[in-house]
Amino acid sequence: MAFDGIVTHAVAHELNETIAGGRITKVRQPTKQDMTLTIRAGRVNHTLLLSVNSQFARVHLTEDSYEQPAEPPMFCMMLRKHLDGAFLRRVEQAGMERMLTLVIDGRNDLGDPAEKHVHIEIMGKHANILLVDPSENRILDAIKHLPPSVNSFRTILPGQPYIGPPAQDKLNPLTVAKDDILRKLDANQGRIDRQLVHNFSGISPLVAGEITHRAGLGRIERTAETFLDMMQEIQAHTYNPCIAENDGKEYFSAVLLTRYGKDAADAESISRLLDKFYSGKAERDRVKQRAHDLERLLKNEWEKNERKITKLEETQKQAEATKEAQKYGELLTAHMHLIQQGMTEVEVMDYYDEESPYIKIALDEAKTPSENAQSYFSKYTKAKNSERYTAEQIEATKAESAYLERLLQQLDAASPEDVAEIREELEEEGYVKQKTAKKKRKKQKAPVLDAYESSEGIQLFVGKNNKQNEYLSMRYARQSDTWLHTKDIPGSHVLIRAEDFSEETLQEAAVLAAYFSKARESSSVPVDYTLIRHVRKPKGAKPGFVTYDNQKTIFVTPDSAEIQQLKNNTKKENETS
């Protein structure tokens, strides 16, 4: 990935073309690192995402929706005070750096016009969003505070003067001439692409590699000409947003990555491309942050259960071996006349064996013959009871391990909203301590199911955690609905909300079941389907666990593009209605 100066330039141009002059109607902060501004421009509401996520820092228009916290953070409240109802005059980029400024026309407490600046610094782990009063060059607040003890060059605290990041003393690639480029490049000083990154602002290693690839091997003059050709396209705002893959890694850029075989743009705008590239990745990162402790807990519990099963199976083998004690007790009883107290062993005929061989049986010299026989009978009884107990424990522990494995799979496919339901379930099951003593609970709301729509317009529903699965299968479904689940693989419950449907709809529902399962990365995944009336929950079973019969099996291969299309079908239906 490369959110470089060129991508930033493309974003700034798109924002000026799309939302400049628009009115800010909503200011929200869904996470500690993300802000969204709803801006109404051209009679359309646009959502502008500002993210300072250390791995996914970015700015672009988005179509994704974000869950809002119950109480907005202080920085969000400060932005609302100064930006709510204000107008976005323009978006400025600092040279070709990864820094944007939203120039806002608002009003102060007295109702007089007051300009405010929102600086977005898109710089990896140093990314930040700052609200600044330009009349005094004073910081009003920032999403990340940096005291002098952390950063001696610039203090980022309310009331402090705004100082930009340290200058890198690089040339602006949009204003240089061919001679400027030639003076900075030296064929004898190593790789040309690294020299481009070192000398020109906004040029990432990805773009530098693309320039040298287009120039080919040869004279430095050819590299300079290729560089200028690309910069002329950028100056003319001729962008070709694309996503390319190489060695299992994905890259995006505002220019065509011909070195990776790209010959056409993948999106009509840079924001659509960034939305496509970051959407799932950023959500997975948010889930990882929220669910890190749960994932560690579940893995520890699962590993503990696996060790317990191993020990129980060893105990079971020992109990199996001790079953010989019954035979020894009966042989001693039959040969009691041969035994005297004080003997350490006795040789008797084993009439349980067809060949009736003589075997030696160990004795306790302190016990009478009768007590020795009784001792072997006691060992047998103990082994028999132990075998029954360990068998029950193994079955229960394996069931719990399967339950934990289902939860781990659900966390892997969970949205941030799903994590809260999984955490609540673990509290109810006693795996996680409740942080505070809960008051008398209000009537719980029904879980929100993940909705999709098949190609023929039939509703498909997916339960992405045990609470949703149980609600979908035991309460929401109608008797005539069709239920799907991966065969012998942890995964989601899927419902076809119709009595009559085509083979294509069945195939699409099966793809959903395979995709939201542990077999997401596999091919030819077996998916069982049956009418919901054949699905039952055993008494006392863990949440989300069911049994079913009268099923048929279909084999499908999960496809993320098909999943997105099924989700898009739902969005189109909502827009139409």
mmCIF file of C-alpha atoms in Angstrom, residues 310-550:
data_model
loop_
_atom_site.group_PDB
_atom_site.id
_atom_site.type_symbol
_atom_site.label_atom_id
_atom_site.label_comp_id
_atom_site.label_asym_id
_atom_site.label_seq_id
_atom_site.Cartn_x
_atom_site.Cartn_y
_atom_site.Cartn_z
ATOM 1 C CA THR A 310 -4.737 -35.952 26.288
ATOM 2 C CA LYS A 311 -4.464 -36.656 30.033
ATOM 3 C CA LEU A 312 -7.954 -38.163 30.171
ATOM 4 C CA GLU A 313 -7.163 -40.475 27.264
ATOM 5 C CA GLU A 314 -3.996 -41.614 29.059
ATOM 6 C CA THR A 315 -6.064 -42.288 32.185
ATOM 7 C CA GLN A 316 -8.544 -44.224 30.060
ATOM 8 C CA LYS A 317 -5.753 -46.411 28.657
ATOM 9 C CA GLN A 318 -4.483 -47.108 32.168
ATOM 10 C CA ALA A 319 -7.997 -48.037 33.269
ATOM 11 C CA GLU A 320 -8.297 -50.381 30.280
ATOM 12 C CA ALA A 321 -5.081 -52.113 31.317
ATOM 13 C CA THR A 322 -6.309 -52.482 34.914
ATOM 14 C CA LYS A 323 -9.351 -54.468 33.739
ATOM 15 C CA GLU A 324 -7.120 -57.577 33.977
ATOM 16 C CA ALA A 325 -7.544 -57.220 37.757
ATOM 17 C CA GLN A 326 -11.001 -58.870 37.591
ATOM 18 C CA LYS A 327 -9.519 -61.974 35.985
ATOM 19 C CA TYR A 328 -6.720 -62.114 38.573
ATOM 20 C CA GLY A 329 -9.242 -61.825 41.401
ATOM 21 C CA GLU A 330 -11.336 -64.692 40.034
ATOM 22 C CA LEU A 331 -8.270 -66.882 39.418
ATOM 23 C CA LEU A 332 -7.084 -66.291 42.994
ATOM 24 C CA THR A 333 -10.555 -67.207 44.288
ATOM 25 C CA ALA A 334 -10.521 -70.433 42.258
ATOM 26 C CA HIS A 335 -7.004 -71.334 43.467
ATOM 27 C CA MET A 336 -7.384 -70.176 47.062
ATOM 28 C CA HIS A 337 -6.104 -73.539 48.328
ATOM 29 C CA LEU A 338 -2.697 -72.861 46.755
ATOM 30 C CA ILE A 339 -2.185 -69.532 48.524
ATOM 31 C CA GLN A 340 -0.772 -68.917 51.977
ATOM 32 C CA GLN A 341 -0.269 -65.619 53.770
ATOM 33 C CA GLY A 342 3.294 -64.367 53.351
ATOM 34 C CA MET A 343 3.621 -65.442 49.708
ATOM 35 C CA THR A 344 4.702 -62.738 47.194
ATOM 36 C CA GLU A 345 3.317 -64.527 44.117
ATOM 37 C CA VAL A 346 1.445 -67.631 43.079
ATOM 38 C CA GLU A 347 1.414 -69.650 39.854
ATOM 39 C CA VAL A 348 -2.070 -70.661 38.709
ATOM 40 C CA MET A 349 -3.751 -72.076 35.610
ATOM 41 C CA ASP A 350 -5.399 -69.400 33.424
ATOM 42 C CA TYR A 351 -8.578 -71.196 32.394
ATOM 43 C CA TYR A 352 -9.785 -68.019 30.616
ATOM 44 C CA ASP A 353 -7.225 -68.814 27.926
ATOM 45 C CA GLU A 354 -8.051 -71.659 25.487
ATOM 46 C CA GLU A 355 -4.584 -73.159 25.957
ATOM 47 C CA SER A 356 -4.865 -72.897 29.780
ATOM 48 C CA PRO A 357 -1.287 -71.708 30.416
ATOM 49 C CA TYR A 358 0.129 -71.188 33.896
ATOM 50 C CA ILE A 359 0.602 -67.529 34.871
ATOM 51 C CA LYS A 360 2.109 -65.832 37.907
ATOM 52 C CA ILE A 361 0.031 -63.364 39.944
ATOM 53 C CA ALA A 362 1.695 -60.915 42.342
ATOM 54 C CA LEU A 363 0.522 -61.050 45.992
ATOM 55 C CA ASP A 364 0.780 -58.757 48.997
ATOM 56 C CA GLU A 365 2.536 -60.872 51.636
ATOM 57 C CA ALA A 366 0.860 -58.886 54.436
ATOM 58 C CA LYS A 367 -2.635 -59.847 53.228
ATOM 59 C CA THR A 368 -4.572 -63.081 53.524
ATOM 60 C CA PRO A 369 -5.446 -65.045 50.351
ATOM 61 C CA SER A 370 -9.003 -63.693 50.502
ATOM 62 C CA GLU A 371 -7.791 -60.107 50.978
ATOM 63 C CA ASN A 372 -5.468 -60.425 47.967
ATOM 64 C CA ALA A 373 -8.360 -61.581 45.779
ATOM 65 C CA GLN A 374 -10.556 -58.770 47.115
ATOM 66 C CA SER A 375 -7.783 -56.255 46.387
ATOM 67 C CA TYR A 376 -7.823 -57.205 42.694
ATOM 68 C CA PHE A 377 -11.634 -56.960 42.587
ATOM 69 C CA SER A 378 -11.400 -53.462 44.115
ATOM 70 C CA LYS A 379 -8.848 -52.406 41.487
ATOM 71 C CA TYR A 380 -11.191 -53.629 38.757
ATOM 72 C CA THR A 381 -14.191 -51.753 40.199
ATOM 73 C CA LYS A 382 -12.136 -48.577 40.487
ATOM 74 C CA ALA A 383 -10.854 -48.925 36.903
ATOM 75 C CA LYS A 384 -14.384 -49.528 35.593
ATOM 76 C CA ASN A 385 -15.719 -46.421 37.346
ATOM 77 C CA SER A 386 -12.710 -44.404 36.191
ATOM 78 C CA GLU A 387 -13.245 -45.494 32.589
ATOM 79 C CA ARG A 388 -16.889 -44.415 32.670
ATOM 80 C CA TYR A 389 -16.015 -41.079 34.296
ATOM 81 C CA THR A 390 -13.147 -40.311 31.886
ATOM 82 C CA ALA A 391 -15.338 -41.186 28.892
ATOM 83 C CA GLU A 392 -17.941 -38.680 30.089
ATOM 84 C CA GLN A 393 -15.235 -36.070 30.721
ATOM 85 C CA ILE A 394 -13.659 -36.594 27.296
ATOM 86 C CA GLU A 395 -17.032 -36.178 25.597
ATOM 87 C CA ALA A 396 -17.827 -33.007 27.587
ATOM 88 C CA THR A 397 -14.362 -31.521 27.021
ATOM 89 C CA LYS A 398 -14.489 -32.232 23.282
ATOM 90 C CA ALA A 399 -17.897 -30.537 23.127
ATOM 91 C CA GLU A 400 -16.489 -27.496 24.924
ATOM 92 C CA SER A 401 -13.471 -27.418 22.593
ATOM 93 C CA ALA A 402 -15.821 -27.477 19.602
ATOM 94 C CA TYR A 403 -17.766 -24.592 21.171
ATOM 95 C CA LEU A 404 -14.564 -22.578 21.705
ATOM 96 C CA GLU A 405 -13.484 -23.341 18.143
ATOM 97 C CA ARG A 406 -16.816 -21.995 16.866
ATOM 98 C CA LEU A 407 -16.294 -18.799 18.844
ATOM 99 C CA LEU A 408 -12.776 -18.363 17.443
ATOM 100 C CA GLN A 409 -14.151 -18.780 13.925
ATOM 101 C CA GLN A 410 -16.882 -16.236 14.689
ATOM 102 C CA LEU A 411 -14.321 -13.733 15.983
ATOM 103 C CA ASP A 412 -12.364 -14.176 12.769
ATOM 104 C CA ALA A 413 -15.387 -13.076 10.703
ATOM 105 C CA ALA A 414 -16.909 -10.671 13.248
ATOM 106 C CA SER A 415 -17.709 -7.013 12.787
ATOM 107 C CA PRO A 416 -17.055 -4.615 15.688
ATOM 108 C CA GLU A 417 -20.746 -4.906 16.611
ATOM 109 C CA ASP A 418 -20.557 -8.723 16.684
ATOM 110 C CA VAL A 419 -17.663 -8.635 19.168
ATOM 111 C CA ALA A 420 -19.893 -7.017 21.809
ATOM 112 C CA GLU A 421 -22.431 -9.856 21.492
ATOM 113 C CA ILE A 422 -19.690 -12.499 21.714
ATOM 114 C CA ARG A 423 -18.291 -10.791 24.822
ATOM 115 C CA GLU A 424 -21.775 -10.744 26.381
ATOM 116 C CA GLU A 425 -22.191 -14.458 25.633
ATOM 117 C CA LEU A 426 -18.843 -15.271 27.275
ATOM 118 C CA GLU A 427 -19.918 -13.304 30.347
ATOM 119 C CA GLU A 428 -23.172 -15.273 30.507
ATOM 120 C CA GLU A 429 -21.292 -18.573 30.123
ATOM 121 C CA GLY A 430 -18.841 -17.622 32.883
ATOM 122 C CA TYR A 431 -15.678 -17.396 30.770
ATOM 123 C CA VAL A 432 -15.348 -13.631 31.275
ATOM 124 C CA LYS A 433 -16.003 -11.773 34.499
ATOM 125 C CA GLN A 434 -18.555 -9.007 34.284
ATOM 126 C CA LYS A 435 -16.830 -5.657 34.774
ATOM 127 C CA THR A 436 -19.643 -4.249 36.880
ATOM 128 C CA ALA A 437 -22.592 -5.778 38.649
ATOM 129 C CA LYS A 438 -25.439 -5.541 36.187
ATOM 130 C CA LYS A 439 -28.701 -3.984 37.206
ATOM 131 C CA LYS A 440 -31.976 -5.668 36.477
ATOM 132 C CA ARG A 441 -31.894 -6.197 32.757
ATOM 133 C CA LYS A 442 -34.344 -4.564 30.446
ATOM 134 C CA LYS A 443 -35.955 -6.626 27.746
ATOM 135 C CA GLN A 444 -33.148 -7.458 25.349
ATOM 136 C CA LYS A 445 -33.383 -6.358 21.748
ATOM 137 C CA ALA A 446 -33.348 -9.002 19.051
ATOM 138 C CA PRO A 447 -29.903 -9.504 17.472
ATOM 139 C CA VAL A 448 -29.398 -7.777 14.117
ATOM 140 C CA LEU A 449 -28.826 -10.366 11.394
ATOM 141 C CA ASP A 450 -26.520 -9.795 8.432
ATOM 142 C CA ALA A 451 -28.818 -9.385 5.410
ATOM 143 C CA TYR A 452 -28.107 -10.187 1.759
ATOM 144 C CA GLU A 453 -30.196 -10.557 -1.372
ATOM 145 C CA SER A 454 -29.937 -13.231 -4.040
ATOM 146 C CA SER A 455 -29.832 -12.533 -7.770
ATOM 147 C CA GLU A 456 -33.567 -13.220 -8.028
ATOM 148 C CA GLY A 457 -34.397 -10.860 -5.150
ATOM 149 C CA ILE A 458 -34.840 -13.362 -2.296
ATOM 150 C CA GLN A 459 -33.673 -12.364 1.178
ATOM 151 C CA LEU A 460 -30.755 -14.282 2.682
ATOM 152 C CA PHE A 461 -29.797 -13.936 6.352
ATOM 153 C CA VAL A 462 -26.563 -14.870 8.135
ATOM 154 C CA GLY A 463 -25.923 -15.306 11.857
ATOM 155 C CA LYS A 464 -22.323 -14.287 12.565
ATOM 156 C CA ASN A 465 -22.158 -15.321 16.223
ATOM 157 C CA ASN A 466 -23.934 -17.775 18.529
ATOM 158 C CA LYS A 467 -26.552 -15.274 19.700
ATOM 159 C CA GLN A 468 -27.433 -14.409 16.116
ATOM 160 C CA ASN A 469 -27.353 -18.080 15.054
ATOM 161 C CA GLU A 470 -29.719 -19.082 17.840
ATOM 162 C CA TYR A 471 -32.091 -16.197 17.118
ATOM 163 C CA LEU A 472 -32.049 -16.931 13.379
ATOM 164 C CA SER A 473 -32.659 -20.687 13.695
ATOM 165 C CA MET A 474 -34.884 -20.906 16.775
ATOM 166 C CA ARG A 475 -36.979 -17.722 16.622
ATOM 167 C CA TYR A 476 -36.721 -15.743 13.401
ATOM 168 C CA ALA A 477 -37.027 -18.543 10.833
ATOM 169 C CA ARG A 478 -40.367 -19.751 9.488
ATOM 170 C CA GLN A 479 -41.130 -23.450 9.115
ATOM 171 C CA SER A 480 -41.001 -23.217 5.321
ATOM 172 C CA ASP A 481 -37.597 -21.476 5.233
ATOM 173 C CA THR A 482 -34.452 -23.337 4.168
ATOM 174 C CA TRP A 483 -31.496 -23.536 6.558
ATOM 175 C CA LEU A 484 -27.836 -24.018 5.564
ATOM 176 C CA HIS A 485 -24.591 -24.811 7.399
ATOM 177 C CA THR A 486 -21.165 -26.118 6.423
ATOM 178 C CA LYS A 487 -20.933 -29.881 6.896
ATOM 179 C CA ASP A 488 -18.872 -30.777 10.009
ATOM 180 C CA ILE A 489 -17.114 -27.378 9.870
ATOM 181 C CA PRO A 490 -17.624 -24.484 12.347
ATOM 182 C CA GLY A 491 -19.552 -21.704 10.661
ATOM 183 C CA SER A 492 -22.602 -19.462 10.487
ATOM 184 C CA HIS A 493 -26.248 -20.420 10.183
ATOM 185 C CA VAL A 494 -27.716 -19.168 6.887
ATOM 186 C CA LEU A 495 -31.400 -18.783 6.041
ATOM 187 C CA ILE A 496 -33.199 -18.551 2.706
ATOM 188 C CA ARG A 497 -36.308 -16.518 3.504
ATOM 189 C CA ALA A 498 -38.592 -18.130 0.928
ATOM 190 C CA GLU A 499 -40.451 -21.335 0.217
ATOM 191 C CA ASP A 500 -39.770 -21.351 -3.520
ATOM 192 C CA PHE A 501 -36.419 -20.339 -4.979
ATOM 193 C CA SER A 502 -34.099 -21.186 -7.843
ATOM 194 C CA GLU A 503 -30.982 -23.323 -7.882
ATOM 195 C CA GLU A 504 -28.999 -20.094 -8.277
ATOM 196 C CA THR A 505 -30.339 -18.729 -4.975
ATOM 197 C CA LEU A 506 -29.465 -22.013 -3.243
ATOM 198 C CA GLN A 507 -25.945 -21.782 -4.676
ATOM 199 C CA GLU A 508 -25.551 -18.179 -3.478
ATOM 200 C CA ALA A 509 -26.803 -19.023 0.022
ATOM 201 C CA ALA A 510 -24.356 -21.937 0.164
ATOM 202 C CA VAL A 511 -21.514 -19.581 -0.805
ATOM 203 C CA LEU A 512 -22.509 -17.375 2.149
ATOM 204 C CA ALA A 513 -22.405 -20.385 4.490
ATOM 205 C CA ALA A 514 -18.980 -21.433 3.177
ATOM 206 C CA TYR A 515 -17.581 -17.890 3.294
ATOM 207 C CA PHE A 516 -18.656 -17.307 6.903
ATOM 208 C CA SER A 517 -17.064 -20.537 8.122
ATOM 209 C CA LYS A 518 -13.668 -21.919 9.027
ATOM 210 C CA ALA A 519 -13.359 -23.114 5.413
ATOM 211 C CA ARG A 520 -13.397 -19.578 3.957
ATOM 212 C CA GLU A 521 -10.056 -20.085 2.191
ATOM 213 C CA SER A 522 -10.910 -23.592 0.904
ATOM 214 C CA SER A 523 -12.503 -24.814 -2.315
ATOM 215 C CA SER A 524 -15.346 -27.309 -2.865
ATOM 216 C CA VAL A 525 -16.702 -26.741 0.644
ATOM 217 C CA PRO A 526 -19.579 -29.109 1.597
ATOM 218 C CA VAL A 527 -22.690 -27.232 2.738
ATOM 219 C CA ASP A 528 -25.742 -29.018 4.157
ATOM 220 C CA TYR A 529 -29.231 -27.619 3.615
ATOM 221 C CA THR A 530 -32.611 -28.653 4.985
ATOM 222 C CA LEU A 531 -35.958 -27.150 5.943
ATOM 223 C CA ILE A 532 -35.844 -25.267 9.225
ATOM 224 C CA ARG A 533 -38.400 -27.620 10.789
ATOM 225 C CA HIS A 534 -35.717 -30.321 10.755
ATOM 226 C CA VAL A 535 -33.358 -28.179 12.868
ATOM 227 C CA ARG A 536 -33.448 -28.639 16.663
ATOM 228 C CA LYS A 537 -31.485 -27.500 19.686
ATOM 229 C CA PRO A 538 -30.653 -30.288 22.193
ATOM 230 C CA LYS A 539 -31.647 -29.628 25.777
ATOM 231 C CA GLY A 540 -28.808 -28.005 27.724
ATOM 232 C CA ALA A 541 -26.674 -27.394 24.612
ATOM 233 C CA LYS A 542 -24.354 -24.406 24.317
ATOM 234 C CA PRO A 543 -25.672 -21.273 22.546
ATOM 235 C CA GLY A 544 -25.857 -21.692 18.783
ATOM 236 C CA PHE A 545 -25.518 -25.500 18.824
ATOM 237 C CA VAL A 546 -28.171 -27.427 16.877
ATOM 238 C CA THR A 547 -28.764 -30.833 15.329
ATOM 239 C CA TYR A 548 -30.546 -31.463 12.038
ATOM 240 C CA ASP A 549 -31.637 -34.221 9.670
ATOM 241 C CA ASN A 550 -33.217 -34.764 6.223
#
